[in-house]
PDB file of N, CA, C and O in Angstrom:
ATOM      1  N   UNK K 135     -72.895 158.853  -1.243  1.00 92.00           N
ATOM      2  CA  UNK K 135     -73.834 160.133  -1.257  1.00 92.00           C
ATOM      3  C   UNK K 135     -74.327 159.942  -2.741  1.00 92.00           C
ATOM      4  O   UNK K 135     -73.396 159.987  -3.876  1.00 92.00           O
ATOM      5  N   UNK K 136     -75.713 160.075  -3.659  1.00 94.00           N
ATOM      6  CA  UNK K 136     -75.597 160.084  -4.396  1.00 94.00           C
ATOM      7  C   UNK K 136     -76.082 161.697  -5.239  1.00 94.00           C
ATOM      8  O   UNK K 136     -76.140 162.500  -4.284  1.00 94.00           O
ATOM      9  N   UNK K 137     -75.915 161.513  -6.499  1.00 95.00           N
ATOM     10  CA  UNK K 137     -75.833 163.051  -7.147  1.00 95.00           C
ATOM     11  C   UNK K 137     -77.245 163.318  -6.822  1.00 95.00           C
ATOM     12  O   UNK K 137     -77.472 165.013  -6.370  1.00 95.00           O
ATOM     13  N   UNK K 138     -78.487 162.508  -6.838  1.00 95.00           N
ATOM     14  CA  UNK K 138     -79.667 163.497  -6.155  1.00 95.00           C
ATOM     15  C   UNK K 138     -80.091 163.446  -5.100  1.00 95.00           C
ATOM     16  O   UNK K 138     -80.786 164.623  -4.579  1.00 95.00           O
ATOM     17  N   UNK K 139     -79.467 162.601  -3.874  1.00 95.00           N
ATOM     18  CA  UNK K 139     -79.665 162.794  -2.698  1.00 95.00           C
ATOM     19  C   UNK K 139     -78.720 164.302  -2.259  1.00 95.00           C
ATOM     20  O   UNK K 139     -79.362 165.445  -1.550  1.00 95.00           O
ATOM     21  N   UNK K 140     -77.346 164.707  -3.371  1.00 96.00           N
ATOM     22  CA  UNK K 140     -77.005 165.786  -2.842  1.00 96.00           C
ATOM     23  C   UNK K 140     -77.841 167.196  -3.375  1.00 96.00           C
ATOM     24  O   UNK K 140     -77.556 167.952  -2.911  1.00 96.00           O
ATOM     25  N   UNK K 141     -78.355 167.206  -4.611  1.00 96.00           N
ATOM     26  CA  UNK K 141     -79.095 168.449  -5.274  1.00 96.00           C
ATOM     27  C   UNK K 141     -80.415 168.054  -4.080  1.00 96.00           C
ATOM     28  O   UNK K 141     -80.906 169.436  -4.078  1.00 96.00           O
ATOM     29  N   UNK K 142     -80.905 167.164  -3.763  1.00 96.00           N
ATOM     30  CA  UNK K 142     -81.844 167.553  -2.766  1.00 96.00           C
ATOM     31  C   UNK K 142     -81.595 168.334  -1.410  1.00 96.00           C
ATOM     32  O   UNK K 142     -82.056 169.063  -0.978  1.00 96.00           O
ATOM     33  N   UNK K 143     -79.952 167.894  -0.981  1.00 96.00           N
ATOM     34  CA  UNK K 143     -79.663 168.623  -0.054  1.00 96.00           C
ATOM     35  C   UNK K 143     -79.281 169.801   0.148  1.00 96.00           C
ATOM     36  O   UNK K 143     -79.097 170.710   0.827  1.00 96.00           O
ATOM     37  N   UNK K 144     -79.013 169.997  -1.084  1.00 97.00           N
ATOM     38  CA  UNK K 144     -78.669 171.494  -1.570  1.00 97.00           C
ATOM     39  C   UNK K 144     -79.685 172.824  -1.830  1.00 97.00           C
ATOM     40  O   UNK K 144     -79.283 174.268  -1.583  1.00 97.00           O
ATOM     41  N   UNK K 145     -80.882 172.315  -1.561  1.00 96.00           N
ATOM     42  CA  UNK K 145     -82.108 173.008  -1.501  1.00 96.00           C
ATOM     43  C   UNK K 145     -82.176 174.195  -0.680  1.00 96.00           C
ATOM     44  O   UNK K 145     -82.431 175.285  -0.675  1.00 96.00           O
ATOM     45  N   UNK K 146     -81.992 173.441   0.484  1.00 97.00           N
ATOM     46  CA  UNK K 146     -82.080 174.708   1.923  1.00 97.00           C
ATOM     47  C   UNK K 146     -80.987 175.632   2.122  1.00 97.00           C
ATOM     48  O   UNK K 146     -80.814 176.557   2.252  1.00 97.00           O
ATOM     49  N   UNK K 147     -79.788 175.033   1.307  1.00 97.00           N
ATOM     50  CA  UNK K 147     -78.556 175.702   1.654  1.00 97.00           C
ATOM     51  C   UNK K 147     -79.022 176.975   0.516  1.00 97.00           C
ATOM     52  O   UNK K 147     -78.762 177.940   0.800  1.00 97.00           O
ATOM     53  N   UNK K 148     -79.100 176.672  -0.822  1.00 97.00           N
ATOM     54  CA  UNK K 148     -79.858 177.799  -1.965  1.00 97.00           C
ATOM     55  C   UNK K 148     -81.123 179.055  -0.887  1.00 97.00           C
ATOM     56  O   UNK K 148     -80.669 179.906  -1.016  1.00 97.00           O
ATOM     57  N   UNK K 149     -81.501 178.149  -0.832  1.00 96.00           N
ATOM     58  CA  UNK K 149     -82.585 179.066   0.285  1.00 96.00           C
ATOM     59  C   UNK K 149     -81.884 180.231   1.045  1.00 96.00           C
ATOM     60  O   UNK K 149     -82.631 181.049   1.518  1.00 96.00           O
ATOM     61  N   UNK K 150     -81.021 179.719   1.894  1.00 96.00           N
ATOM     62  CA  UNK K 150     -80.775 180.268   3.057  1.00 96.00           C
ATOM     63  C   UNK K 150     -79.624 181.457   2.056  1.00 96.00           C
ATOM     64  O   UNK K 150     -79.693 182.812   2.830  1.00 96.00           O
ATOM     65  N   UNK K 151     -79.041 181.380   1.397  1.00 95.00           N
ATOM     66  CA  UNK K 151     -78.345 182.066   0.741  1.00 95.00           C
ATOM     67  C   UNK K 151     -78.501 183.063  -0.299  1.00 95.00           C
ATOM     68  O   UNK K 151     -78.316 184.445   0.366  1.00 95.00           O
ATOM     69  N   UNK K 152     -79.549 182.827  -0.550  1.00 96.00           N
ATOM     70  CA  UNK K 152     -80.751 183.520  -1.603  1.00 96.00           C
ATOM     71  C   UNK K 152     -81.743 184.096  -1.281  1.00 96.00           C
ATOM     72  O   UNK K 152     -82.294 184.705  -1.271  1.00 96.00           O
ATOM     73  N   UNK K 153     -82.017 183.852   0.210  1.00 95.00           N
ATOM     74  CA  UNK K 153     -83.088 183.791   0.893  1.00 95.00           C
ATOM     75  C   UNK K 153     -84.582 184.021   0.785  1.00 95.00           C
ATOM     76  O   UNK K 153     -85.567 184.794   0.463  1.00 95.00           O
ATOM     77  N   UNK K 154     -84.814 183.282  -0.208  1.00 95.00           N
ATOM     78  CA  UNK K 154     -85.802 182.629  -1.407  1.00 95.00           C
ATOM     79  C   UNK K 154     -85.899 180.965  -1.849  1.00 95.00           C
ATOM     80  O   UNK K 154     -84.607 180.741  -1.926  1.00 95.00           O
ATOM     81  N   UNK K 155     -86.785 180.375  -2.025  1.00 95.00           N
ATOM     82  CA  UNK K 155     -86.534 179.226  -2.708  1.00 95.00           C
ATOM     83  C   UNK K 155     -85.981 179.025  -3.430  1.00 95.00           C
ATOM     84  O   UNK K 155     -86.598 180.365  -4.665  1.00 95.00           O
ATOM     85  N   UNK K 156     -85.140 178.560  -3.999  1.00 95.00           N
ATOM     86  CA  UNK K 156     -84.873 178.717  -5.983  1.00 95.00           C
ATOM     87  C   UNK K 156     -84.831 177.040  -6.235  1.00 95.00           C
ATOM     88  O   UNK K 156     -84.317 176.032  -5.811  1.00 95.00           O
ATOM     89  N   UNK K 157     -85.848 176.639  -7.345  1.00 96.00           N
ATOM     90  CA  UNK K 157     -86.162 175.713  -7.764  1.00 96.00           C
ATOM     91  C   UNK K 157     -84.914 175.005  -8.556  1.00 96.00           C
ATOM     92  O   UNK K 157     -84.354 175.331  -9.497  1.00 96.00           O
ATOM     93  N   UNK K 158     -84.019 173.991  -8.081  1.00 96.00           N
ATOM     94  CA  UNK K 158     -82.940 173.500  -8.562  1.00 96.00           C
ATOM     95  C   UNK K 158     -83.304 172.407  -9.658  1.00 96.00           C
ATOM     96  O   UNK K 158     -83.964 171.405  -9.069  1.00 96.00           O
ATOM     97  N   UNK K 159     -82.223 172.462 -10.706  1.00 97.00           N
ATOM     98  CA  UNK K 159     -81.978 171.341 -11.252  1.00 97.00           C
ATOM     99  C   UNK K 159     -81.019 171.218 -12.215  1.00 97.00           C
ATOM    100  O   UNK K 159     -79.900 172.218 -11.269  1.00 97.00           O
ATOM    101  N   UNK K 160     -80.314 170.166 -12.582  1.00 97.00           N
ATOM    102  CA  UNK K 160     -79.101 169.887 -12.514  1.00 97.00           C
ATOM    103  C   UNK K 160     -78.740 170.689 -13.706  1.00 97.00           C
ATOM    104  O   UNK K 160     -77.305 171.160 -13.823  1.00 97.00           O
ATOM    105  N   UNK K 161     -79.340 171.600 -14.388  1.00 98.00           N
ATOM    106  CA  UNK K 161     -79.279 172.360 -15.715  1.00 98.00           C
ATOM    107  C   UNK K 161     -78.933 173.795 -15.339  1.00 98.00           C
ATOM    108  O   UNK K 161     -78.453 174.543 -15.759  1.00 98.00           O
ATOM    109  N   UNK K 162     -79.049 174.154 -13.907  1.00 97.00           N
ATOM    110  CA  UNK K 162     -79.486 175.199 -13.336  1.00 97.00           C
ATOM    111  C   UNK K 162     -77.803 175.752 -13.036  1.00 97.00           C
ATOM    112  O   UNK K 162     -76.966 175.124 -13.053  1.00 97.00           O
ATOM    113  N   UNK K 163     -77.834 177.053 -14.386  1.00 97.00           N
ATOM    114  CA  UNK K 163     -76.525 177.977 -13.768  1.00 97.00           C
ATOM    115  C   UNK K 163     -76.693 179.324 -12.697  1.00 97.00           C
ATOM    116  O   UNK K 163     -77.600 179.492 -12.807  1.00 97.00           O
ATOM    117  N   UNK K 164     -75.284 179.824 -12.828  1.00 96.00           N
ATOM    118  CA  UNK K 164     -75.406 181.150 -11.961  1.00 96.00           C
ATOM    119  C   UNK K 164     -76.404 182.053 -12.732  1.00 96.00           C
ATOM    120  O   UNK K 164     -76.765 183.005 -12.237  1.00 96.00           O
ATOM    121  N   UNK K 165     -76.102 182.064 -14.288  1.00 96.00           N
ATOM    122  CA  UNK K 165     -76.843 182.894 -15.187  1.00 96.00           C
ATOM    123  C   UNK K 165     -78.388 182.851 -14.837  1.00 96.00           C
ATOM    124  O   UNK K 165     -79.263 183.961 -15.178  1.00 96.00           O
ATOM    125  N   UNK K 166     -78.869 181.732 -14.637  1.00 96.00           N
ATOM    126  CA  UNK K 166     -80.538 181.512 -14.699  1.00 96.00           C
ATOM    127  C   UNK K 166     -80.903 182.329 -12.957  1.00 96.00           C
ATOM    128  O   UNK K 166     -82.585 181.742 -12.849  1.00 96.00           O
ATOM    129  N   UNK K 167     -80.136 182.371 -12.087  1.00 96.00           N
ATOM    130  CA  UNK K 167     -80.672 183.167 -10.957  1.00 96.00           C
ATOM    131  C   UNK K 167     -80.272 184.515 -10.640  1.00 96.00           C
ATOM    132  O   UNK K 167     -79.005 184.523 -10.096  1.00 96.00           O
ATOM    133  N   UNK K 168     -81.199 185.215 -10.320  1.00 94.00           N
ATOM    134  CA  UNK K 168     -80.923 186.667 -10.150  1.00 94.00           C
ATOM    135  C   UNK K 168     -79.835 186.980  -9.057  1.00 94.00           C
ATOM    136  O   UNK K 168     -80.526 186.394  -7.314  1.00 94.00           O
ATOM    137  N   UNK K 169     -79.011 187.630  -9.000  1.00 95.00           N
ATOM    138  CA  UNK K 169     -78.534 187.625  -7.665  1.00 95.00           C
ATOM    139  C   UNK K 169     -76.835 186.770  -7.332  1.00 95.00           C
ATOM    140  O   UNK K 169     -76.309 186.936  -6.105  1.00 95.00           O
ATOM    141  N   UNK K 170     -77.132 185.935  -8.254  1.00 96.00           N
ATOM    142  CA  UNK K 170     -75.711 184.860  -8.270  1.00 96.00           C
ATOM    143  C   UNK K 170     -74.927 185.701  -8.519  1.00 96.00           C
ATOM    144  O   UNK K 170     -74.368 185.071  -9.700  1.00 96.00           O
ATOM    145  N   UNK K 171     -74.136 185.949  -7.773  1.00 96.00           N
ATOM    146  CA  UNK K 171     -72.291 186.705  -7.977  1.00 96.00           C
ATOM    147  C   UNK K 171     -71.655 186.123  -7.199  1.00 96.00           C
ATOM    148  O   UNK K 171     -71.735 184.764  -7.031  1.00 96.00           O
ATOM    149  N   UNK K 172     -70.330 186.308  -7.420  1.00 95.00           N
ATOM    150  CA  UNK K 172     -68.996 185.886  -6.680  1.00 95.00           C
ATOM    151  C   UNK K 172     -69.299 186.077  -5.673  1.00 95.00           C
ATOM    152  O   UNK K 172     -68.738 185.025  -4.797  1.00 95.00           O
ATOM    153  N   UNK K 173     -70.299 186.622  -4.977  1.00 96.00           N
ATOM    154  CA  UNK K 173     -70.007 186.671  -3.289  1.00 96.00           C
ATOM    155  C   UNK K 173     -70.946 185.852  -3.003  1.00 96.00           C
ATOM    156  O   UNK K 173     -70.692 184.825  -1.846  1.00 96.00           O
ATOM    157  N   UNK K 174     -72.118 185.619  -3.572  1.00 96.00           N
ATOM    158  CA  UNK K 174     -72.934 184.668  -3.073  1.00 96.00           C
ATOM    159  C   UNK K 174     -72.086 183.351  -3.850  1.00 96.00           C
ATOM    160  O   UNK K 174     -72.836 181.999  -3.172  1.00 96.00           O
ATOM    161  N   UNK K 175     -71.546 182.676  -4.714  1.00 96.00           N
ATOM    162  CA  UNK K 175     -70.856 181.422  -4.632  1.00 96.00           C
ATOM    163  C   UNK K 175     -70.091 181.213  -3.982  1.00 96.00           C
ATOM    164  O   UNK K 175     -69.966 180.465  -3.069  1.00 96.00           O
ATOM    165  N   UNK K 176     -69.193 182.434  -2.953  1.00 96.00           N
ATOM    166  CA  UNK K 176     -68.635 181.808  -1.628  1.00 96.00           C
ATOM    167  C   UNK K 176     -69.406 181.572  -0.781  1.00 96.00           C
ATOM    168  O   UNK K 176     -69.028 180.810  -0.234  1.00 96.00           O
ATOM    169  N   UNK K 177     -70.352 182.335  -0.233  1.00 97.00           N
ATOM    170  CA  UNK K 177     -71.476 181.814   0.443  1.00 97.00           C
ATOM    171  C   UNK K 177     -71.838 180.235   0.132  1.00 97.00           C
ATOM    172  O   UNK K 177     -71.847 179.779   1.090  1.00 97.00           O
ATOM    173  N   UNK K 178     -72.274 180.043  -1.032  1.00 97.00           N
ATOM    174  CA  UNK K 178     -72.355 178.542  -1.402  1.00 97.00           C
ATOM    175  C   UNK K 178     -71.266 177.984  -1.166  1.00 97.00           C
ATOM    176  O   UNK K 178     -71.869 176.398   0.086  1.00 97.00           O
ATOM    177  N   UNK K 179     -70.353 178.038  -1.317  1.00 97.00           N
ATOM    178  CA  UNK K 179     -69.016 177.038  -1.128  1.00 97.00           C
ATOM    179  C   UNK K 179     -69.442 176.827   0.459  1.00 97.00           C
ATOM    180  O   UNK K 179     -68.902 175.618   0.896  1.00 97.00           O
ATOM    181  N   UNK K 180     -69.104 178.013   1.246  1.00 97.00           N
ATOM    182  CA  UNK K 180     -68.750 177.579   2.343  1.00 97.00           C
ATOM    183  C   UNK K 180     -70.104 177.015   2.811  1.00 97.00           C
ATOM    184  O   UNK K 180     -69.496 176.168   3.903  1.00 97.00           O
ATOM    185  N   UNK K 181     -70.851 177.485   2.522  1.00 97.00           N
ATOM    186  CA  UNK K 181     -72.658 176.345   3.318  1.00 97.00           C
ATOM    187  C   UNK K 181     -72.365 174.622   2.731  1.00 97.00           C
ATOM    188  O   UNK K 181     -72.338 173.706   3.732  1.00 97.00           O
ATOM    189  N   UNK K 182     -71.914 174.623   1.829  1.00 97.00           N
ATOM    190  CA  UNK K 182     -71.719 173.430   1.242  1.00 97.00           C
ATOM    191  C   UNK K 182     -70.483 172.785   1.980  1.00 97.00           C
ATOM    192  O   UNK K 182     -70.697 171.499   2.446  1.00 97.00           O
ATOM    193  N   UNK K 183     -69.243 173.281   2.243  1.00 97.00           N
ATOM    194  CA  UNK K 183     -68.416 172.620   3.165  1.00 97.00           C
ATOM    195  C   UNK K 183     -68.588 172.271   4.280  1.00 97.00           C
ATOM    196  O   UNK K 183     -68.367 171.294   4.831  1.00 97.00           O
ATOM    197  N   UNK K 184     -69.523 173.122   5.092  1.00 96.00           N
ATOM    198  CA  UNK K 184     -70.079 173.048   6.235  1.00 96.00           C
ATOM    199  C   UNK K 184     -70.775 172.045   6.681  1.00 96.00           C
ATOM    200  O   UNK K 184     -71.157 171.104   7.189  1.00 96.00           O
ATOM    201  N   UNK K 185     -72.086 171.717   5.846  1.00 96.00           N
ATOM    202  CA  UNK K 185     -72.783 171.055   5.647  1.00 96.00           C
ATOM    203  C   UNK K 185     -72.597 169.827   5.345  1.00 96.00           C
ATOM    204  O   UNK K 185     -72.961 168.632   5.790  1.00 96.00           O
ATOM    205  N   UNK K 186     -71.735 169.342   4.375  1.00 95.00           N
ATOM    206  CA  UNK K 186     -71.326 167.766   3.970  1.00 95.00           C
ATOM    207  C   UNK K 186     -69.949 167.436   4.407  1.00 95.00           C
ATOM    208  O   UNK K 186     -69.556 166.458   4.005  1.00 95.00           O
ATOM    209  N   UNK K 187     -69.397 168.904   5.256  1.00 95.00           N
ATOM    210  CA  UNK K 187     -68.102 167.842   5.866  1.00 95.00           C
ATOM    211  C   UNK K 187     -66.621 167.875   4.815  1.00 95.00           C
ATOM    212  O   UNK K 187     -66.339 166.992   5.088  1.00 95.00           O
ATOM    213  N   UNK K 188     -66.818 168.713   3.709  1.00 96.00           N
ATOM    214  CA  UNK K 188     -65.745 168.619   2.650  1.00 96.00           C
ATOM    215  C   UNK K 188     -64.812 170.160   2.389  1.00 96.00           C
ATOM    216  O   UNK K 188     -65.764 170.928   2.891  1.00 96.00           O
ATOM    217  N   UNK K 189     -63.676 170.057   1.895  1.00 97.00           N
ATOM    218  CA  UNK K 189     -63.286 170.934   1.249  1.00 97.00           C
ATOM    219  C   UNK K 189     -63.522 170.880  -0.104  1.00 97.00           C
ATOM    220  O   UNK K 189     -62.849 170.067  -0.830  1.00 97.00           O
ATOM    221  N   UNK K 190     -63.759 172.271  -0.743  1.00 97.00           N
ATOM    222  CA  UNK K 190     -63.387 172.593  -2.116  1.00 97.00           C
ATOM    223  C   UNK K 190     -62.167 173.259  -2.563  1.00 97.00           C
ATOM    224  O   UNK K 190     -61.988 173.933  -1.597  1.00 97.00           O
ATOM    225  N   UNK K 191     -61.405 172.940  -3.407  1.00 97.00           N
ATOM    226  CA  UNK K 191     -60.878 173.075  -3.786  1.00 97.00           C
ATOM    227  C   UNK K 191     -60.832 174.353  -5.274  1.00 97.00           C
ATOM    228  O   UNK K 191     -62.343 174.688  -5.382  1.00 97.00           O
ATOM    229  N   UNK K 192     -59.828 175.332  -4.867  1.00 96.00           N
ATOM    230  CA  UNK K 192     -60.261 176.557  -5.983  1.00 96.00           C
ATOM    231  C   UNK K 192     -60.464 176.418  -7.421  1.00 96.00           C
ATOM    232  O   UNK K 192     -61.329 176.487  -8.347  1.00 96.00           O
ATOM    233  N   UNK K 193     -59.638 175.246  -8.037  1.00 97.00           N
ATOM    234  CA  UNK K 193     -59.589 174.370  -8.983  1.00 97.00           C
ATOM    235  C   UNK K 193     -61.304 173.725  -9.113  1.00 97.00           C
ATOM    236  O   UNK K 193     -61.705 173.787 -10.197  1.00 97.00           O
ATOM    237  N   UNK K 194     -61.351 173.396  -8.168  1.00 97.00           N
ATOM    238  CA  UNK K 194     -63.052 172.373  -8.425  1.00 97.00           C
ATOM    239  C   UNK K 194     -63.987 173.389  -8.268  1.00 97.00           C
ATOM    240  O   UNK K 194     -64.966 173.144  -9.528  1.00 97.00           O
ATOM    241  N   UNK K 195     -64.224 174.196  -7.626  1.00 96.00           N
ATOM    242  CA  UNK K 195     -64.727 175.323  -7.734  1.00 96.00           C
ATOM    243  C   UNK K 195     -65.145 176.378  -8.792  1.00 96.00           C
ATOM    244  O   UNK K 195     -66.315 176.163  -9.717  1.00 96.00           O
ATOM    245  N   UNK K 196     -63.806 176.279  -9.536  1.00 95.00           N
ATOM    246  CA  UNK K 196     -64.033 177.059 -10.955  1.00 95.00           C
ATOM    247  C   UNK K 196     -64.243 176.195 -12.063  1.00 95.00           C
ATOM    248  O   UNK K 196     -65.190 176.681 -13.190  1.00 95.00           O
ATOM    249  N   UNK K 197     -64.274 175.056 -11.744  1.00 96.00           N
ATOM    250  CA  UNK K 197     -64.556 174.245 -12.549  1.00 96.00           C
ATOM    251  C   UNK K 197     -66.425 173.421 -12.773  1.00 96.00           C
ATOM    252  O   UNK K 197     -66.756 172.981 -13.487  1.00 96.00           O
ATOM    253  N   UNK K 198     -66.812 174.228 -11.614  1.00 96.00           N
ATOM    254  CA  UNK K 198     -68.511 173.686 -12.095  1.00 96.00           C
ATOM    255  C   UNK K 198     -69.376 174.472 -12.488  1.00 96.00           C
ATOM    256  O   UNK K 198     -68.855 176.371 -12.630  1.00 96.00           O
ATOM    257  N   UNK K 199     -69.719 174.368 -13.903  1.00 96.00           N
ATOM    258  CA  UNK K 199     -70.940 175.088 -14.688  1.00 96.00           C
ATOM    259  C   UNK K 199     -72.169 174.981 -14.390  1.00 96.00           C
ATOM    260  O   UNK K 199     -72.772 175.938 -14.862  1.00 96.00           O
ATOM    261  N   UNK K 200     -72.498 174.091 -13.471  1.00 97.00           N
ATOM    262  CA  UNK K 200     -74.116 174.199 -13.061  1.00 97.00           C
ATOM    263  C   UNK K 200     -74.360 173.414 -11.921  1.00 97.00           C
ATOM    264  O   UNK K 200     -73.105 173.024 -10.922  1.00 97.00           O
ATOM    265  N   UNK K 201     -75.279 173.516 -11.567  1.00 97.00           N
ATOM    266  CA  UNK K 201     -75.828 173.038 -10.136  1.00 97.00           C
ATOM    267  C   UNK K 201     -75.576 171.406 -10.315  1.00 97.00           C
ATOM    268  O   UNK K 201     -75.067 170.986  -9.145  1.00 97.00           O
ATOM    269  N   UNK K 202     -75.686 170.778 -10.902  1.00 97.00           N
ATOM    270  CA  UNK K 202     -75.602 169.495 -11.302  1.00 97.00           C
ATOM    271  C   UNK K 202     -74.205 169.101 -11.447  1.00 97.00           C
ATOM    272  O   UNK K 202     -73.887 167.766 -10.705  1.00 97.00           O
ATOM    273  N   UNK K 203     -73.361 169.566 -12.075  1.00 97.00           N
ATOM    274  CA  UNK K 203     -71.635 169.800 -11.450  1.00 97.00           C
ATOM    275  C   UNK K 203     -71.357 169.651  -9.844  1.00 97.00           C
ATOM    276  O   UNK K 203     -70.800 169.089  -9.506  1.00 97.00           O
ATOM    277  N   UNK K 204     -72.158 170.525  -9.211  1.00 97.00           N
ATOM    278  CA  UNK K 204     -71.933 170.809  -8.176  1.00 97.00           C
ATOM    279  C   UNK K 204     -72.340 169.285  -7.011  1.00 97.00           C
ATOM    280  O   UNK K 204     -71.460 168.932  -6.649  1.00 97.00           O
ATOM    281  N   UNK K 205     -73.342 169.433  -7.284  1.00 97.00           N
ATOM    282  CA  UNK K 205     -73.802 168.045  -6.770  1.00 97.00           C
ATOM    283  C   UNK K 205     -73.051 166.698  -7.481  1.00 97.00           C
ATOM    284  O   UNK K 205     -72.840 165.882  -6.218  1.00 97.00           O
ATOM    285  N   UNK K 206     -72.288 167.033  -8.306  1.00 97.00           N
ATOM    286  CA  UNK K 206     -71.708 165.149  -8.620  1.00 97.00           C
ATOM    287  C   UNK K 206     -70.530 165.639  -7.759  1.00 97.00           C
ATOM    288  O   UNK K 206     -70.036 164.427  -7.435  1.00 97.00           O
ATOM    289  N   UNK K 207     -69.765 166.946  -7.942  1.00 97.00           N
ATOM    290  CA  UNK K 207     -68.660 166.761  -6.910  1.00 97.00           C
ATOM    291  C   UNK K 207     -68.872 166.703  -5.357  1.00 97.00           C
ATOM    292  O   UNK K 207     -67.752 165.791  -4.898  1.00 97.00           O
ATOM    293  N   UNK K 208     -70.253 167.063  -4.710  1.00 97.00           N
ATOM    294  CA  UNK K 208     -70.740 166.787  -3.650  1.00 97.00           C
ATOM    295  C   UNK K 208     -70.544 165.285  -3.386  1.00 97.00           C
ATOM    296  O   UNK K 208     -70.283 164.556  -2.149  1.00 97.00           O
ATOM    297  N   UNK K 209     -71.224 164.370  -4.162  1.00 96.00           N
ATOM    298  CA  UNK K 209     -71.438 163.092  -4.354  1.00 96.00           C
ATOM    299  C   UNK K 209     -70.136 162.393  -4.324  1.00 96.00           C
ATOM    300  O   UNK K 209     -70.033 161.040  -3.340  1.00 96.00           O
ATOM    301  N   UNK K 210     -69.135 162.922  -4.977  1.00 95.00           N
ATOM    302  CA  UNK K 210     -67.688 162.283  -4.904  1.00 95.00           C
ATOM    303  C   UNK K 210     -67.235 162.129  -3.669  1.00 95.00           C
ATOM    304  O   UNK K 210     -66.140 161.698  -3.272  1.00 95.00           O
ATOM    305  N   UNK K 211     -67.381 163.331  -3.119  1.00 94.00           N
ATOM    306  CA  UNK K 211     -66.124 163.998  -1.998  1.00 94.00           C
ATOM    307  C   UNK K 211     -67.095 164.093  -0.704  1.00 94.00           C
ATOM    308  O   UNK K 211     -66.368 163.446   0.385  1.00 94.00           O
ATOM    309  N   UNK K 212     -68.168 163.663  -0.376  1.00 92.00           N
ATOM    310  CA  UNK K 212     -68.741 163.415   0.859  1.00 92.00           C
ATOM    311  C   UNK K 212     -68.615 161.990   1.388  1.00 92.00           C
ATOM    312  O   UNK K 212     -68.691 161.152   0.568  1.00 92.00           O
ATOM    313  N   UNK K 213     -68.494 162.168   2.591  1.00 84.00           N
ATOM    314  CA  UNK K 213     -68.178 160.870   3.577  1.00 84.00           C
ATOM    315  C   UNK K 213     -69.554 160.032   3.155  1.00 84.00           C
ATOM    316  O   UNK K 213     -70.680 160.661   3.240  1.00 84.00           O
ATOM    317  N   UNK K 214     -68.978 158.512   3.092  1.00 73.00           N
ATOM    318  CA  UNK K 214     -70.364 157.894   2.773  1.00 73.00           C
ATOM    319  C   UNK K 214     -70.593 157.610   4.250  1.00 73.00           C
ATOM    320  O   UNK K 214     -70.454 157.283   5.344  1.00 73.00           O
TER     321      UNK K 214
END
């Protein structure tokens, strides 16, 4: 999976978690999205793991600084 494909696949997950469309860009951070707190992050991680069939470690999640980082992580870990 490419990073671009992962980013595109994240859009419906973000919409589900935030109950509205979130315009995703690789540079988007939690500070850019109203309501993106630790609870929402947990919901996103659970949704990502379920959608892509992967498990994210605490270290991996803690290392994410942007949506682009998340897309890159998914691209590396998602089954081909």
